[in-house]
GROMACS .gro file of N, CA and C in nm:
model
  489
    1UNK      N    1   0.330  -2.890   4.376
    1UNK     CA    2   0.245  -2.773   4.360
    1UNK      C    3   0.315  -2.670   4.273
    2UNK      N    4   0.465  -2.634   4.340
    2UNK     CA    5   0.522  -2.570   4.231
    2UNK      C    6   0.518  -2.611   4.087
    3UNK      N    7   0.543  -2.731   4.055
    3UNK     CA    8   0.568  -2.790   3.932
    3UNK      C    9   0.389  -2.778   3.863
    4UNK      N   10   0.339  -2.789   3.918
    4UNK     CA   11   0.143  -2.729   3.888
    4UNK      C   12   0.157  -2.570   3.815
    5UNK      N   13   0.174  -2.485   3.886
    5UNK     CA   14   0.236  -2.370   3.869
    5UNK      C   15   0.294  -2.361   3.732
    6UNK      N   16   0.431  -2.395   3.708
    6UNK     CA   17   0.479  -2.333   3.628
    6UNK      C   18   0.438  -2.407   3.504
    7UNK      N   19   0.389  -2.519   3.505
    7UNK     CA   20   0.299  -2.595   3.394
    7UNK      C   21   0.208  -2.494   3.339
    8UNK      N   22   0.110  -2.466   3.435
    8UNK     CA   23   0.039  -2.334   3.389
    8UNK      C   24   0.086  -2.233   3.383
    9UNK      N   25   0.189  -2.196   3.390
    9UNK     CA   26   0.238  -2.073   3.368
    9UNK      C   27   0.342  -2.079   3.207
   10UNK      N   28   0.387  -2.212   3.214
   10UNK     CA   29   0.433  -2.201   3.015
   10UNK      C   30   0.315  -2.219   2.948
   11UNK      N   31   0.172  -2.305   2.981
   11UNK     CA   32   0.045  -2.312   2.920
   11UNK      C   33   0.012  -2.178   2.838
   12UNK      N   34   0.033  -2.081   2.948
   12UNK     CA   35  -0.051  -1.924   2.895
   12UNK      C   36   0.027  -1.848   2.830
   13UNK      N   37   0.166  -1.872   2.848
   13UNK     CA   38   0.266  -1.798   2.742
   13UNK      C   39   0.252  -1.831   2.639
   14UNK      N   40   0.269  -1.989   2.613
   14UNK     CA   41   0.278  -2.003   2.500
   14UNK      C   42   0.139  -2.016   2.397
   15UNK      N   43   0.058  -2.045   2.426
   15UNK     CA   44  -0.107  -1.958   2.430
   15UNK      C   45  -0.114  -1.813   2.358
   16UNK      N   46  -0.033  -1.724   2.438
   16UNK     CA   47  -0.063  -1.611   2.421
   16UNK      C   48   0.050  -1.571   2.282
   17UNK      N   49   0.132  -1.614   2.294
   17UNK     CA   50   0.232  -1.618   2.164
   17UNK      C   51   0.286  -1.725   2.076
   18UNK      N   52   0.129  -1.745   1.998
   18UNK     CA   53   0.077  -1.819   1.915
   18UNK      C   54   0.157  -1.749   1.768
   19UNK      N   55   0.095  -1.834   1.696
   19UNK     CA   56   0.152  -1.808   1.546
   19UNK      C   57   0.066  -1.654   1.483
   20UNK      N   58   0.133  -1.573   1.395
   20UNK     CA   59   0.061  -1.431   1.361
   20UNK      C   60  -0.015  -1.472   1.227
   21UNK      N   61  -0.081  -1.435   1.196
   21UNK     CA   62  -0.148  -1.466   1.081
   21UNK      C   63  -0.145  -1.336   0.978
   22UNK      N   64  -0.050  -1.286   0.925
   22UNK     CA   65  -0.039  -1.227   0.840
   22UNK      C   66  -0.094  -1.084   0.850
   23UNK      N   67  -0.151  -0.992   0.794
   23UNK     CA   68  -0.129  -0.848   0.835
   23UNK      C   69  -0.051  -0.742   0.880
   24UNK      N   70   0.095  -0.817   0.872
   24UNK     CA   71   0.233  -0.796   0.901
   24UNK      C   72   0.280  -0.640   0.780
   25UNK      N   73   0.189  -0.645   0.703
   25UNK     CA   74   0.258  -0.556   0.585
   25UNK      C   75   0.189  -0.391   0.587
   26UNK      N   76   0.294  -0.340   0.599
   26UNK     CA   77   0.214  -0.186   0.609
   26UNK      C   78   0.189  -0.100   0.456
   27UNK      N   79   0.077  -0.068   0.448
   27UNK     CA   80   0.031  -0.014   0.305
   27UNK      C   81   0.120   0.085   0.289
   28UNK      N   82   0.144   0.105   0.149
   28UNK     CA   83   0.211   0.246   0.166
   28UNK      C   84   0.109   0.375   0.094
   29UNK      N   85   0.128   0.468   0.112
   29UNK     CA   86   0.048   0.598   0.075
   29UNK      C   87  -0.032   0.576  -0.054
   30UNK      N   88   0.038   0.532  -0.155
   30UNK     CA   89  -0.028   0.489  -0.297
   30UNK      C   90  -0.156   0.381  -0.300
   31UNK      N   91  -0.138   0.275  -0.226
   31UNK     CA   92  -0.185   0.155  -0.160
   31UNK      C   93  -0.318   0.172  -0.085
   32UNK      N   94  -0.287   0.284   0.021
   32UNK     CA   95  -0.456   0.317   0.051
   32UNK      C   96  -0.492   0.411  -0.063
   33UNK      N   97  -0.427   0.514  -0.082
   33UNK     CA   98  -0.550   0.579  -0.219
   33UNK      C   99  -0.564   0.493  -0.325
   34UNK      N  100  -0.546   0.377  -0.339
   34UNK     CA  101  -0.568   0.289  -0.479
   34UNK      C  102  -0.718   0.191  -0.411
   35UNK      N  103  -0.712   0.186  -0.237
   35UNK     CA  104  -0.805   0.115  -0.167
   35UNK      C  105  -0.890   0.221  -0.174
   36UNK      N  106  -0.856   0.322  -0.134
   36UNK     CA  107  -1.016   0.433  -0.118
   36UNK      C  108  -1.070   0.458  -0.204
   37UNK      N  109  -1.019   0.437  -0.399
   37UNK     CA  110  -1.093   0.512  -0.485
   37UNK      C  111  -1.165   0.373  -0.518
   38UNK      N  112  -1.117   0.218  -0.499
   38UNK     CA  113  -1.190   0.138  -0.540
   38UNK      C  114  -1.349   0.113  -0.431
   39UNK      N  115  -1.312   0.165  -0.314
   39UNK     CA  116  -1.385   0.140  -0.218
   39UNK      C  117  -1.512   0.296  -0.268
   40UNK      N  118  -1.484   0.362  -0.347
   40UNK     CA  119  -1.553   0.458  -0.389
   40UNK      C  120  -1.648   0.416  -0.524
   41UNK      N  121  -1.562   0.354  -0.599
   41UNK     CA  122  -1.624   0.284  -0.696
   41UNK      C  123  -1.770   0.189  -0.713
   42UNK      N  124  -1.726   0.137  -0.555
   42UNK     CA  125  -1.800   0.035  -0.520
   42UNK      C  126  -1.926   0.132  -0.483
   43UNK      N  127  -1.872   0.150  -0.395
   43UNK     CA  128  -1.992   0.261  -0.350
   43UNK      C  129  -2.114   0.344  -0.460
   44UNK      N  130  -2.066   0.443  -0.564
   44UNK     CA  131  -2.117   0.437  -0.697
   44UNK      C  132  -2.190   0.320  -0.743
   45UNK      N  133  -2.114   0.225  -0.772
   45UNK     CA  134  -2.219   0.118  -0.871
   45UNK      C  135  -2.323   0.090  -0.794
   46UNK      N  136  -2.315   0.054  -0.690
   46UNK     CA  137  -2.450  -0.042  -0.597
   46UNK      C  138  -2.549   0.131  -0.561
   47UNK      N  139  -2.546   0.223  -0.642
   47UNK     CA  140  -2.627   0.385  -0.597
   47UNK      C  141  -2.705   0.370  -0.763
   48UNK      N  142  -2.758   0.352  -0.815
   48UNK     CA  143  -2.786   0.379  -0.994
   48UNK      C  144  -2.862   0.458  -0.981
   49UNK      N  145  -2.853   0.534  -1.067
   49UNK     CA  146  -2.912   0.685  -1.042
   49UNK      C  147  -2.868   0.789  -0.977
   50UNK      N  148  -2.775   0.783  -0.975
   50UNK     CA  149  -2.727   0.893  -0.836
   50UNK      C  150  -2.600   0.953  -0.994
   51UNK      N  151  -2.590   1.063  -0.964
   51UNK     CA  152  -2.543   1.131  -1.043
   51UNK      C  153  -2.413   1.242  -1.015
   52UNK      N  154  -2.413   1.188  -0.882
   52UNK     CA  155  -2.337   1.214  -0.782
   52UNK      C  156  -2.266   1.417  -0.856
   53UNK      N  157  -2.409   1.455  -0.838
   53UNK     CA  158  -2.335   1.610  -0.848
   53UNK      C  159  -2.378   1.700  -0.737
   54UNK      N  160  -2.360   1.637  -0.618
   54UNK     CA  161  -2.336   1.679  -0.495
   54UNK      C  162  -2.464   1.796  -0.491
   55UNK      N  163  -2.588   1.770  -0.550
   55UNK     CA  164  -2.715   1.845  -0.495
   55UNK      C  165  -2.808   1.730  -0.407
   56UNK      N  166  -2.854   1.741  -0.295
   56UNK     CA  167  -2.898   1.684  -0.176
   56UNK      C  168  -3.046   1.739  -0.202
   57UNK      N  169  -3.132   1.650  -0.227
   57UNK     CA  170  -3.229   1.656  -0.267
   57UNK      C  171  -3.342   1.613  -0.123
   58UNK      N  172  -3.442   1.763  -0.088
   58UNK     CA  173  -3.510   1.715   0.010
   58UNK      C  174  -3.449   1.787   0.153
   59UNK      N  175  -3.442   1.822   0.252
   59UNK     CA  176  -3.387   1.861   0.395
   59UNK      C  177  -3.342   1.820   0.442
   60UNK      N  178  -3.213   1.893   0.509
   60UNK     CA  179  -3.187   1.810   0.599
   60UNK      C  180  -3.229   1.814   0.762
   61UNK      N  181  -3.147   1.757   0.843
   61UNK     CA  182  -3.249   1.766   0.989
   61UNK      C  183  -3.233   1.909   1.040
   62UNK      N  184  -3.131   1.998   0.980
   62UNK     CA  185  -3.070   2.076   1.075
   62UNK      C  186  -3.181   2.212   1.008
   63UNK      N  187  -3.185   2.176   0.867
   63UNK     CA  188  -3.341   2.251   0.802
   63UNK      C  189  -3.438   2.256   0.861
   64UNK      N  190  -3.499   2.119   0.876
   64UNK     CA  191  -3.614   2.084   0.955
   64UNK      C  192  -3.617   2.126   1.129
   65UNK      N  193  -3.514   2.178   1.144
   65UNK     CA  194  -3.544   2.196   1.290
   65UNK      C  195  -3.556   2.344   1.280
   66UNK      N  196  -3.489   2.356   1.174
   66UNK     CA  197  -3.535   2.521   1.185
   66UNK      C  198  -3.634   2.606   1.138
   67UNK      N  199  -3.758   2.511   1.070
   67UNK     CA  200  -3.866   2.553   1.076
   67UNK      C  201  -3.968   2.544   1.196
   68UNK      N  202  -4.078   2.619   1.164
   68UNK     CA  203  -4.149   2.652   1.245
   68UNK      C  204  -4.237   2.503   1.212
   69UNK      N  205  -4.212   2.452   1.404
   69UNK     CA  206  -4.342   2.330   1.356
   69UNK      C  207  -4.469   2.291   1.421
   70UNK      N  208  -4.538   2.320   1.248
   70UNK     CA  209  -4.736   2.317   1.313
   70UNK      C  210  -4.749   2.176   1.385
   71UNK      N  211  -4.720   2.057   1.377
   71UNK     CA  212  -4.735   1.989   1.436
   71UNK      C  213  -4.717   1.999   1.587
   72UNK      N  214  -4.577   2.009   1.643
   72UNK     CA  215  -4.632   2.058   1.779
   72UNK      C  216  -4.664   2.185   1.824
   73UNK      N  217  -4.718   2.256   1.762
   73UNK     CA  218  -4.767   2.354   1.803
   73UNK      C  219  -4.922   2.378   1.793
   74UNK      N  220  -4.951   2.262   1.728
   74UNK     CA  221  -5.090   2.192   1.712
   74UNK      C  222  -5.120   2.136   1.863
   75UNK      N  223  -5.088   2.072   1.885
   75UNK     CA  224  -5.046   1.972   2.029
   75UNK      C  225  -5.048   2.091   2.167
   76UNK      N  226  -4.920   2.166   2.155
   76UNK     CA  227  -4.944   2.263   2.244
   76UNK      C  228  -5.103   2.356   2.235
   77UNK      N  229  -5.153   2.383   2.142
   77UNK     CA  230  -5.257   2.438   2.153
   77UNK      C  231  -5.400   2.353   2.183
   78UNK      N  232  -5.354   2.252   2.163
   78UNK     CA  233  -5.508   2.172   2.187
   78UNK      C  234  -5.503   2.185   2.382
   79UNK      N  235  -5.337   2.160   2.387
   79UNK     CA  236  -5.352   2.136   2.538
   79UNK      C  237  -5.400   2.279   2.606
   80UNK      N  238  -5.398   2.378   2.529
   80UNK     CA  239  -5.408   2.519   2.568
   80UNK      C  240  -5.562   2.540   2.581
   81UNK      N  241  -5.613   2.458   2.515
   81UNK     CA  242  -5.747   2.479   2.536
   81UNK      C  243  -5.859   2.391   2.559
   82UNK      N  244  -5.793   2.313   2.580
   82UNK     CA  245  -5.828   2.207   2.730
   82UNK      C  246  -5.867   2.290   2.874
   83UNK      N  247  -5.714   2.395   2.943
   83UNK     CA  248  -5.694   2.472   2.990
   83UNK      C  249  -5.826   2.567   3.000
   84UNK      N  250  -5.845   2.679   2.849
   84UNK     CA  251  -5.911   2.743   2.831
   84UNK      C  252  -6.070   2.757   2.875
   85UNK      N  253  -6.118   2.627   2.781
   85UNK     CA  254  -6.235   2.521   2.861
   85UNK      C  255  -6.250   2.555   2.971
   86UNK      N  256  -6.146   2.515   3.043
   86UNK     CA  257  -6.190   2.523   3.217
   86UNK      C  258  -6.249   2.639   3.274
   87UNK      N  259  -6.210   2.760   3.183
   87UNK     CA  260  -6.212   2.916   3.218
   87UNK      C  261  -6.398   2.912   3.208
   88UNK      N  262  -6.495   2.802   3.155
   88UNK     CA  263  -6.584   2.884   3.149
   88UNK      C  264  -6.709   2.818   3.225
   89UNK      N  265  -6.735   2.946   3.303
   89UNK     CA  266  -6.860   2.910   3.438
   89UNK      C  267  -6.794   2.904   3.574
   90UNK      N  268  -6.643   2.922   3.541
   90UNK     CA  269  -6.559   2.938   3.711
   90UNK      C  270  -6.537   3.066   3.693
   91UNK      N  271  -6.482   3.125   3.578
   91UNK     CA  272  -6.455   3.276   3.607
   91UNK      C  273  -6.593   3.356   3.620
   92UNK      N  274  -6.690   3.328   3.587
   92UNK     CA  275  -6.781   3.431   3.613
   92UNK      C  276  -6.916   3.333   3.565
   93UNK      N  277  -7.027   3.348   3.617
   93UNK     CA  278  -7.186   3.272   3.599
   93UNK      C  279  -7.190   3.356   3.459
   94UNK      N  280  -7.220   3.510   3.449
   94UNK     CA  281  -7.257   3.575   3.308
   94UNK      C  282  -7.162   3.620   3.273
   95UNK      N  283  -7.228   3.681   3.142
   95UNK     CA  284  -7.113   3.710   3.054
   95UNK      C  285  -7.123   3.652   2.903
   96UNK      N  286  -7.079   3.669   2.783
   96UNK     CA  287  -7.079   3.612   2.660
   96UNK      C  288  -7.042   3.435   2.688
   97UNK      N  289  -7.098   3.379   2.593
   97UNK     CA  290  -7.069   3.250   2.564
   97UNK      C  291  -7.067   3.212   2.421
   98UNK      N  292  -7.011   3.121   2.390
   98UNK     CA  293  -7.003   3.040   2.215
   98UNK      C  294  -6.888   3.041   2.169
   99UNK      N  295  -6.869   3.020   2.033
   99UNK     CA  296  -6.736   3.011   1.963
   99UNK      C  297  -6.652   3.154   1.977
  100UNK      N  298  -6.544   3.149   2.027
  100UNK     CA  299  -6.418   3.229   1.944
  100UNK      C  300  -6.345   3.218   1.909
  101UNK      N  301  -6.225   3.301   1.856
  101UNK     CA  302  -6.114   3.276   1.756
  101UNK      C  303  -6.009   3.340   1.840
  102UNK      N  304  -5.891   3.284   1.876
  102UNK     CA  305  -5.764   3.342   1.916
  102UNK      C  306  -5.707   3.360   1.838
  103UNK      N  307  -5.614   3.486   1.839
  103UNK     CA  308  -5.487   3.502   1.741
  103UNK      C  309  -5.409   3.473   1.867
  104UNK      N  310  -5.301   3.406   1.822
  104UNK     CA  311  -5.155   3.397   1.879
  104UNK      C  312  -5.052   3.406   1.789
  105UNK      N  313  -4.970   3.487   1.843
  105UNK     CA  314  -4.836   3.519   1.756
  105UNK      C  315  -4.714   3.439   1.840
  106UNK      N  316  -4.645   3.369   1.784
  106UNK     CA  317  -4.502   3.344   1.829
  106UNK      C  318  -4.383   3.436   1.794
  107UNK      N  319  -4.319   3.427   1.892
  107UNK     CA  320  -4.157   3.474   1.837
  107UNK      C  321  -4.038   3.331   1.812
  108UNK      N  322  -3.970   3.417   1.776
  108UNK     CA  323  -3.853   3.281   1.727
  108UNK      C  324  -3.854   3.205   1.792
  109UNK      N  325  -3.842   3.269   1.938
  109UNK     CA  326  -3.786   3.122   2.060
  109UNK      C  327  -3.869   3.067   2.074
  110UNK      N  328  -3.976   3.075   2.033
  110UNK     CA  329  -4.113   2.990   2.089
  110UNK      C  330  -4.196   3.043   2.198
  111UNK      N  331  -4.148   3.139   2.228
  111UNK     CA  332  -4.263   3.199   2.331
  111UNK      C  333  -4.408   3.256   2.247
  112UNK      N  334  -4.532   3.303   2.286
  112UNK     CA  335  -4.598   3.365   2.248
  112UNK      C  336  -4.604   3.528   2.282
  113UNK      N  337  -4.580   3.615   2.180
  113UNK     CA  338  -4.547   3.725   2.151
  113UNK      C  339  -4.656   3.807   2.211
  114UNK      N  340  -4.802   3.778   2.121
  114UNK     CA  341  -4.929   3.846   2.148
  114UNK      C  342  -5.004   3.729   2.121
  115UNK      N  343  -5.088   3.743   2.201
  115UNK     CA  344  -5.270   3.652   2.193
  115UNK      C  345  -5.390   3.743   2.175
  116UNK      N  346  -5.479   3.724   2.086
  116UNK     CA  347  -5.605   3.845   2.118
  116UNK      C  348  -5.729   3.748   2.095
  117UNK      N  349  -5.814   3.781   2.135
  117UNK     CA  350  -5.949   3.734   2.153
  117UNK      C  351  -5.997   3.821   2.070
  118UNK      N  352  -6.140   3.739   1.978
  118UNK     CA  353  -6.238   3.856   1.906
  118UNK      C  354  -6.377   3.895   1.979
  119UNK      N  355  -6.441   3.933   1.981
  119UNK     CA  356  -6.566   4.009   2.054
  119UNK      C  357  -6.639   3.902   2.049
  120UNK      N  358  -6.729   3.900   2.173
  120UNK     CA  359  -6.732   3.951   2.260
  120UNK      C  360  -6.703   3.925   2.327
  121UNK      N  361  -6.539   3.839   2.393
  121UNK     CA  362  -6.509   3.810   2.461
  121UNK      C  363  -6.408   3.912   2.476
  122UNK      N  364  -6.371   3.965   2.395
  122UNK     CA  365  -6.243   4.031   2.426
  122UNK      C  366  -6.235   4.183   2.550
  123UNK      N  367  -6.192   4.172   2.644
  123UNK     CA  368  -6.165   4.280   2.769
  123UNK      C  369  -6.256   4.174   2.838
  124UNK      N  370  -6.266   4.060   2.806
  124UNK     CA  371  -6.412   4.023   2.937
  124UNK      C  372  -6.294   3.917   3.026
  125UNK      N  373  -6.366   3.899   3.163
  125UNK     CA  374  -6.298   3.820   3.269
  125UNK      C  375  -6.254   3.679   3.174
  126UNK      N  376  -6.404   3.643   3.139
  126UNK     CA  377  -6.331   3.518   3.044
  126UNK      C  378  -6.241   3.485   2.956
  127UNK      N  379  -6.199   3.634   2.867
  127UNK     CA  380  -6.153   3.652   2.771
  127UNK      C  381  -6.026   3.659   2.822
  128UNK      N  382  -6.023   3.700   2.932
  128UNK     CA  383  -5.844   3.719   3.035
  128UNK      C  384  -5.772   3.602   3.061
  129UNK      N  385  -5.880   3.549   3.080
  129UNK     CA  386  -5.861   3.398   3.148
  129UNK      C  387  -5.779   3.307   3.031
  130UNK      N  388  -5.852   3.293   2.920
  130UNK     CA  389  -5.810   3.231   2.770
  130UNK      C  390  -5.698   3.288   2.764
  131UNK      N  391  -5.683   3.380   2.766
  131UNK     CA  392  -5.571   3.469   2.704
  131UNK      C  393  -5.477   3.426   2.767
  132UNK      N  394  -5.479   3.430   2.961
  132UNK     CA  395  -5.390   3.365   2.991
  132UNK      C  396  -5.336   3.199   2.965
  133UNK      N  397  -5.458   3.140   2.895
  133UNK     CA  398  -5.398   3.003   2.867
  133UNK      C  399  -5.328   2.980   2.723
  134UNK      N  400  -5.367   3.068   2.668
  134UNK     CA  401  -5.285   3.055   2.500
  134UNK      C  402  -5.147   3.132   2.550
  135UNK      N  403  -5.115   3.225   2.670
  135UNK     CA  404  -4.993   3.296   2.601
  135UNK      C  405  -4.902   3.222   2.690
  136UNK      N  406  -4.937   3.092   2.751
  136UNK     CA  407  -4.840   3.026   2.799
  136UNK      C  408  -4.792   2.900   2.724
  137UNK      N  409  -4.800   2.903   2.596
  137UNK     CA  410  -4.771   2.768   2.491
  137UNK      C  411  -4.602   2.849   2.447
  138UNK      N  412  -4.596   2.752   2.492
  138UNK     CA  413  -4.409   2.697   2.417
  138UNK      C  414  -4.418   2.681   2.310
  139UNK      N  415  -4.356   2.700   2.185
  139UNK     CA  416  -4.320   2.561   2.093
  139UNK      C  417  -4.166   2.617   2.109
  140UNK      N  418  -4.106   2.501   1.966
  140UNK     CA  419  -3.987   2.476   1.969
  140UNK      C  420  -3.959   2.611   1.881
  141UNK      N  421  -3.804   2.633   1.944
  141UNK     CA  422  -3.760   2.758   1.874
  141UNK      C  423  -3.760   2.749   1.689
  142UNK      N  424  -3.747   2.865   1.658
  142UNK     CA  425  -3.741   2.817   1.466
  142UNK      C  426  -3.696   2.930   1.425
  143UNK      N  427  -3.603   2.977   1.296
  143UNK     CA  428  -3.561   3.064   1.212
  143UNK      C  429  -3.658   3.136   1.136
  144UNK      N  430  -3.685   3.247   1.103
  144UNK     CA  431  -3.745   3.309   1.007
  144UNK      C  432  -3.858   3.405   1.075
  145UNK      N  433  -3.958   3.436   1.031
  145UNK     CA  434  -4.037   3.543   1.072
  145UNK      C  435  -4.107   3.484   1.193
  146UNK      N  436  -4.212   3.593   1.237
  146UNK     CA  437  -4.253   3.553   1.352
  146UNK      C  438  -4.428   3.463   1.296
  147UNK      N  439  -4.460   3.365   1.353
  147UNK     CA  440  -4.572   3.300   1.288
  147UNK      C  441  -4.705   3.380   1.367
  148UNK      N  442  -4.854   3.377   1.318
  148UNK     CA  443  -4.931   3.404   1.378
  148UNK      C  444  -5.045   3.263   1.348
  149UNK      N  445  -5.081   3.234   1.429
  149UNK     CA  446  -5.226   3.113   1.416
  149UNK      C  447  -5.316   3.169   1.450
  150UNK      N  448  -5.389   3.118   1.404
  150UNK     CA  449  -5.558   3.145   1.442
  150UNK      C  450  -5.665   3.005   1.512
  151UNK      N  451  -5.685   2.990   1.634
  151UNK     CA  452  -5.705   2.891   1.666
  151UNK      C  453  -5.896   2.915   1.740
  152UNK      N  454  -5.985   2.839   1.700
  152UNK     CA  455  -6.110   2.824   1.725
  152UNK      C  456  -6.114   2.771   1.860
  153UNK      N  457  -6.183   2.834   1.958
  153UNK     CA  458  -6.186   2.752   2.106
  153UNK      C  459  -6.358   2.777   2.151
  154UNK      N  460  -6.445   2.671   2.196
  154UNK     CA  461  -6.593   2.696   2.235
  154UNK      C  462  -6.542   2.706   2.313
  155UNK      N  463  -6.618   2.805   2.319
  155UNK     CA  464  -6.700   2.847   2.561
  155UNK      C  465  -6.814   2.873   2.581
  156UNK      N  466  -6.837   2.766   2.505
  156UNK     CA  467  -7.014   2.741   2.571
  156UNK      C  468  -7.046   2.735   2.699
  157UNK      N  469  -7.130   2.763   2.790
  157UNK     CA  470  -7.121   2.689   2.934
  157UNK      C  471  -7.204   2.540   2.905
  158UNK      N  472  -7.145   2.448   2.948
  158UNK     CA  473  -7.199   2.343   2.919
  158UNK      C  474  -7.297   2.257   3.053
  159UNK      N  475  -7.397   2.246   3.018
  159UNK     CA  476  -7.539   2.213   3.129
  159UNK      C  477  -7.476   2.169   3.247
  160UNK      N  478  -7.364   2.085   3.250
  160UNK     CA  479  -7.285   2.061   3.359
  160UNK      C  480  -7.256   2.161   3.463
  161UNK      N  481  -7.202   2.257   3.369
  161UNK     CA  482  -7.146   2.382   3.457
  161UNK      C  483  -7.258   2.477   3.469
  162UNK      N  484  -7.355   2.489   3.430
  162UNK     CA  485  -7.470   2.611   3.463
  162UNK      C  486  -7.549   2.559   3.614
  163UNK      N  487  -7.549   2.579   3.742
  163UNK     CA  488  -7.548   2.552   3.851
  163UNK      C  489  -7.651   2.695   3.920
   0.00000   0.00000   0.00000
């Protein structure tokens, strides 16, 4: 059993300290910068067209995040007035009905700054109601001025809801 043992035990030594295969040689300082400018070279040829005068053509992500973006803020508002919708024939039987127009203003962080309703909804229960559903839209924070949208929402009462 012993003699089992140490069979496997010169097996894995000598296994493990096998022959080296070369890579033994350490570059010297000249040696990699003679590797990095060819490895640069390379790089260049397989680019044609590139003119390499370090202007970056187009945005980058860190640009793009720092605009203001209509896309989701498109999204947040549809869901806002989904919401809105709901406001009409629960807050009150009368009262104005049909198309209006919200202003909403954002601030940088994405909160909504101001919301206003145009007549004749505006000071009305319904008009409170909306108001409270547009001035709870998020978007993503963004650099630069403060944005304002203008977003179309019906409040028709719809035959469903007239009871």
């Amino acid at each position: 059993m012993r003699a089992a043992w140490m069979g496997c035990l010169i097996g894995v030594t000598l296994s493990a300290c096998g022959p080296s295969y070369g890579g033994g040689h350490i570059k010297s300082p000249d040696e990699l910068v003679a590797e990095q400018e060819e490895l640069a070279d390379e790089s260049a040829s397989r680019q044609p067209g590139d003119d390499s005068s370090g202007d970056v053509e187009g945005e980058t992500d860190l640009e793009k995040k720092a605009q203001f973006d209509d896309k989701q803020a498109k999204l947040e508002l549809q869901r806002a007035t989904r919401s809105a919708v709901s406001c009409v024939g629960v807050v009150t039987q009368a009262g104005p009905e049909g198309q209006a127009t919200v202003t909403i203003t954002f601030k940088n962080d994405g909160h909504v700054k101001s919301a206003t309703i145009d007549a004749p909804f505006d000071g009305t229960e319904l008009g409170k109601c909306v108001l409270n559903a547009y001035g709870a839209v998020i978007v993503p924070t963004y650099v630069g001025e403060e944005k304002t949208l203008t977003w179309p929402v019906d409040l028709t009462v719809k035959k469903d809801d007239k009871k």
